[in-house]
């Protein structure tokens, strides 16, 4: 699904040049669950932003399902992102003024899905995430675990091929964190590819493979289990 080769990303100001990714390479097969670990500032979030088509690379190759996207403009990246990628963030990123239903519905509105289909798809995913009873509540009326369930529902309502999770349990207690990791595992078992950035060794053990980064490069890879849907 993803083949990144010799990726370079440099942030420049008038006085400072920071190399965030330095000839970084990574392959991720369809159906894998990959955890990315490393100290703060090692390039994890930058990598996730590039894979998520939120940021551009400076050098290298990035194949997404066989298509080279390194030279894509913002419109092409946006179209590919909306059709293929769901995001789960540490801070949930729910819109306070919208109900749970409306938050989850939003990606379908952006993709111009008909209202009748939006309703059935949102209800299906809310039921799947076990928060249908909270559909009329606002984010601030939910627990942290419920907010993350709503965020995951929003991420998967478009049936993406890839979920990118950035510290998905970082703001949760251990019980709610375990529930969120179980949900991500269930989605992966159903065929969705998952790439997760985490500082938690415990959470990383849910993955098939752990990629450890330092100074914008891969330093080690730990293979934990075989991906059921891997197509190398």
Short mmCIF file of C-alpha atoms in Angstrom, two decimals:
data_model
loop_
_atom_site.label_atom_id
_atom_site.label_comp_id
_atom_site.label_asym_id
_atom_site.label_seq_id
_atom_site.Cartn_x
_atom_site.Cartn_y
_atom_site.Cartn_z
CA UNK A 1 0.00 0.00 0.00
CA UNK A 2 2.74 2.48 0.99
CA UNK A 3 6.28 2.56 -0.32
CA UNK A 4 8.41 5.48 0.85
CA UNK A 5 12.01 5.70 -0.37
CA UNK A 6 14.71 8.18 0.72
CA UNK A 7 12.18 10.69 2.03
CA UNK A 8 13.63 14.05 3.06
CA UNK A 9 11.75 16.82 4.86
CA UNK A 10 13.52 20.02 5.92
CA UNK A 11 11.99 22.92 7.81
CA UNK A 12 13.70 26.25 7.13
CA UNK A 13 13.54 29.67 8.73
CA UNK A 14 15.76 32.69 8.09
CA UNK A 15 18.27 31.45 10.65
CA UNK A 16 17.67 27.73 11.21
CA UNK A 17 17.46 24.63 9.02
CA UNK A 18 15.97 21.55 10.70
CA UNK A 19 16.10 18.15 9.03
CA UNK A 20 12.95 16.35 10.20
CA UNK A 21 13.32 13.29 7.94
CA UNK A 22 16.66 12.22 6.53
CA UNK A 23 16.56 9.67 3.69
CA UNK A 24 13.76 7.81 5.50
CA UNK A 25 12.33 4.66 3.89
CA UNK A 26 9.28 2.59 4.87
CA UNK A 27 7.07 -0.06 3.28
CA UNK A 28 3.61 -0.82 4.67
CA UNK A 29 1.53 -3.62 3.16
CA UNK A 30 -2.25 -3.61 2.97
CA UNK A 31 -3.72 -4.97 6.19
CA UNK A 32 -0.68 -4.26 8.37
CA UNK A 33 -0.77 -2.61 11.78
CA UNK A 34 2.47 -0.64 12.20
CA UNK A 35 3.51 1.26 15.33
CA UNK A 36 6.05 4.08 15.00
CA UNK A 37 8.05 4.97 18.10
CA UNK A 38 10.89 7.29 19.04
CA UNK A 39 11.77 10.29 21.20
CA UNK A 40 10.09 13.65 20.74
CA UNK A 41 11.50 15.49 17.74
CA UNK A 42 12.63 12.35 15.89
CA UNK A 43 10.27 12.95 12.94
CA UNK A 44 7.27 10.75 13.83
CA UNK A 45 4.59 13.41 13.47
CA UNK A 46 6.20 14.82 10.35
CA UNK A 47 6.14 11.34 8.82
CA UNK A 48 2.47 10.88 9.74
CA UNK A 49 1.59 14.24 8.19
CA UNK A 50 3.30 13.30 4.94
CA UNK A 51 1.70 9.83 4.82
CA UNK A 52 -1.63 11.53 5.56
CA UNK A 53 -1.05 13.91 2.62
CA UNK A 54 -1.22 16.91 4.96
CA UNK A 55 2.35 18.00 4.23
CA UNK A 56 4.73 17.88 1.27
CA UNK A 57 8.08 16.12 1.10
CA UNK A 58 11.23 17.82 -0.15
CA UNK A 59 12.94 14.80 -1.71
CA UNK A 60 12.32 11.11 -2.28
CA UNK A 61 9.56 8.86 -3.56
CA UNK A 62 6.13 8.12 -2.05
CA UNK A 63 3.97 5.47 -3.71
CA UNK A 64 0.39 5.14 -2.43
CA UNK A 65 -1.25 2.04 -3.89
CA UNK A 66 1.28 2.19 -6.71
CA UNK A 67 0.73 5.87 -7.54
CA UNK A 68 3.61 8.31 -7.11
CA UNK A 69 2.23 11.24 -5.13
CA UNK A 70 5.46 13.15 -4.39
CA UNK A 71 4.58 15.85 -6.94
CA UNK A 72 0.84 15.99 -6.27
CA UNK A 73 -0.58 19.48 -5.69
CA UNK A 74 -2.87 20.20 -2.73
CA UNK A 75 -6.07 19.48 -4.67
CA UNK A 76 -4.87 16.04 -5.73
CA UNK A 77 -3.59 15.26 -2.24
CA UNK A 78 -6.91 16.37 -0.74
CA UNK A 79 -8.94 14.16 -3.08
CA UNK A 80 -6.75 11.13 -2.39
CA UNK A 81 -6.83 11.82 1.36
CA UNK A 82 -10.63 12.14 1.57
CA UNK A 83 -11.13 8.91 -0.38
CA UNK A 84 -8.58 6.74 1.40
CA UNK A 85 -7.44 7.99 4.83
CA UNK A 86 -9.01 8.39 8.27
CA UNK A 87 -7.32 10.22 11.15
CA UNK A 88 -7.44 9.62 14.91
CA UNK A 89 -5.75 12.23 17.13
CA UNK A 90 -4.69 12.37 20.76
CA UNK A 91 -6.81 15.48 21.34
CA UNK A 92 -9.89 13.95 19.60
CA UNK A 93 -10.39 17.12 17.45
CA UNK A 94 -14.17 16.96 17.70
CA UNK A 95 -16.10 20.16 16.99
CA UNK A 96 -17.69 21.34 20.24
CA UNK A 97 -20.68 23.00 18.54
CA UNK A 98 -21.71 19.79 16.75
CA UNK A 99 -23.38 16.72 18.22
CA UNK A 100 -21.71 13.32 18.07
CA UNK A 101 -23.89 12.45 15.07
CA UNK A 102 -22.96 15.68 13.28
CA UNK A 103 -19.24 15.25 14.00
CA UNK A 104 -19.24 11.74 12.57
CA UNK A 105 -21.36 12.83 9.60
CA UNK A 106 -18.96 15.63 8.61
CA UNK A 107 -16.60 13.60 6.34
CA UNK A 108 -19.64 12.33 4.42
CA UNK A 109 -20.87 15.91 3.96
CA UNK A 110 -17.46 16.89 2.56
CA UNK A 111 -17.65 13.93 0.16
CA UNK A 112 -21.17 14.98 -0.93
CA UNK A 113 -22.85 11.74 0.16
CA UNK A 114 -26.65 11.90 -0.01
CA UNK A 115 -28.45 12.68 3.26
CA UNK A 116 -30.30 9.34 3.43
CA UNK A 117 -27.08 7.38 2.98
CA UNK A 118 -25.27 9.63 5.48
CA UNK A 119 -27.86 8.81 8.14
CA UNK A 120 -27.61 5.04 7.68
CA UNK A 121 -23.79 5.04 7.56
CA UNK A 122 -23.43 7.25 10.64
CA UNK A 123 -25.91 5.16 12.62
CA UNK A 124 -24.12 1.97 11.56
CA UNK A 125 -20.72 3.18 12.71
CA UNK A 126 -22.05 4.71 15.96
CA UNK A 127 -23.66 1.38 16.78
CA UNK A 128 -20.41 -0.38 15.92
CA UNK A 129 -18.51 1.92 18.29
CA UNK A 130 -21.18 1.44 20.97
CA UNK A 131 -22.02 5.14 21.30
CA UNK A 132 -25.36 5.28 19.47
CA UNK A 133 -26.99 6.29 22.76
CA UNK A 134 -24.76 9.40 22.78
CA UNK A 135 -25.51 10.53 19.22
CA UNK A 136 -27.37 13.70 20.31
CA UNK A 137 -24.80 14.69 22.92
CA UNK A 138 -22.08 17.29 22.44
CA UNK A 139 -18.39 16.40 22.90
CA UNK A 140 -18.10 18.16 26.26
CA UNK A 141 -20.91 15.94 27.57
CA UNK A 142 -18.86 12.79 26.90
CA UNK A 143 -16.10 11.04 28.80
CA UNK A 144 -12.64 10.94 27.24
CA UNK A 145 -13.16 7.36 26.12
CA UNK A 146 -16.49 8.23 24.51
CA UNK A 147 -14.94 11.20 22.73
CA UNK A 148 -12.24 8.97 21.27
CA UNK A 149 -14.87 6.44 20.18
CA UNK A 150 -16.67 9.28 18.40
CA UNK A 151 -13.38 10.34 16.81
CA UNK A 152 -12.72 6.79 15.60
CA UNK A 153 -16.28 6.61 14.25
CA UNK A 154 -15.63 9.81 12.30
CA UNK A 155 -12.35 8.36 11.00
CA UNK A 156 -13.94 5.16 9.67
CA UNK A 157 -17.35 6.38 8.44
CA UNK A 158 -15.91 6.88 4.94
CA UNK A 159 -14.58 3.29 5.00
CA UNK A 160 -10.95 4.35 4.51
CA UNK A 161 -8.24 1.94 3.43
CA UNK A 162 -5.81 3.49 5.93
CA UNK A 163 -6.16 4.84 9.48
CA UNK A 164 -3.45 7.12 10.85
CA UNK A 165 -3.51 7.32 14.65
CA UNK A 166 -1.39 9.92 16.48
CA UNK A 167 -1.06 8.99 20.17
CA UNK A 168 -4.69 7.74 20.22
CA UNK A 169 -4.62 6.85 23.95
CA UNK A 170 -2.48 9.77 25.12
CA UNK A 171 -5.35 11.56 26.90
CA UNK A 172 -7.06 8.43 28.25
CA UNK A 173 -6.81 6.34 31.40
CA UNK A 174 -5.64 2.74 31.08
CA UNK A 175 -9.14 1.22 30.83
CA UNK A 176 -10.34 3.58 28.11
CA UNK A 177 -6.97 3.34 26.40
CA UNK A 178 -7.27 -0.45 26.23
CA UNK A 179 -10.76 -0.12 24.75
CA UNK A 180 -9.49 2.22 22.03
CA UNK A 181 -6.62 -0.13 21.19
CA UNK A 182 -9.08 -3.02 21.00
CA UNK A 183 -11.20 -1.00 18.56
CA UNK A 184 -8.19 -0.25 16.35
CA UNK A 185 -7.26 -3.94 16.44
CA UNK A 186 -10.79 -4.94 15.42
CA UNK A 187 -10.70 -2.51 12.49
CA UNK A 188 -7.33 -3.89 11.45
CA UNK A 189 -8.60 -7.48 11.71
CA UNK A 190 -11.38 -6.47 9.32
CA UNK A 191 -8.80 -5.38 6.74
CA UNK A 192 -8.06 -1.71 7.48
CA UNK A 193 -4.38 -0.78 7.47
CA UNK A 194 -3.33 1.09 10.63
CA UNK A 195 -0.24 3.24 11.19
CA UNK A 196 0.03 4.51 14.76
CA UNK A 197 2.50 6.91 16.36
CA UNK A 198 2.89 6.20 20.07
CA UNK A 199 5.20 6.61 23.05
CA UNK A 200 3.56 3.64 24.76
CA UNK A 201 5.41 0.33 24.58
CA UNK A 202 2.21 -1.33 25.79
CA UNK A 203 0.12 0.10 22.94
CA UNK A 204 2.84 -0.67 20.40
CA UNK A 205 2.58 -4.37 21.25
CA UNK A 206 -0.84 -4.43 19.57
CA UNK A 207 0.88 -3.87 16.21
CA UNK A 208 2.38 -6.39 13.82
CA UNK A 209 5.58 -4.36 13.61
CA UNK A 210 7.30 -1.59 15.56
CA UNK A 211 9.41 0.93 13.64
CA UNK A 212 11.74 2.85 15.95
CA UNK A 213 12.98 6.24 14.75
CA UNK A 214 15.83 8.53 15.74
CA UNK A 215 16.93 11.77 14.06
CA UNK A 216 14.61 11.30 11.10
CA UNK A 217 15.69 7.77 10.31
CA UNK A 218 14.71 4.18 11.12
CA UNK A 219 17.06 2.66 13.65
CA UNK A 220 15.35 -0.71 14.30
CA UNK A 221 12.27 -2.72 13.33
CA UNK A 222 10.68 -5.28 15.61
CA UNK A 223 8.38 -7.85 13.96
CA UNK A 224 5.79 -9.04 16.49
CA UNK A 225 3.22 -10.97 14.47
CA UNK A 226 2.12 -11.63 10.91
CA UNK A 227 -0.54 -9.41 9.35
CA UNK A 228 -3.56 -11.49 8.37
CA UNK A 229 -4.21 -9.35 5.30
CA UNK A 230 -0.58 -8.61 4.29
CA UNK A 231 0.10 -8.61 0.57
CA UNK A 232 3.83 -8.13 0.12
#
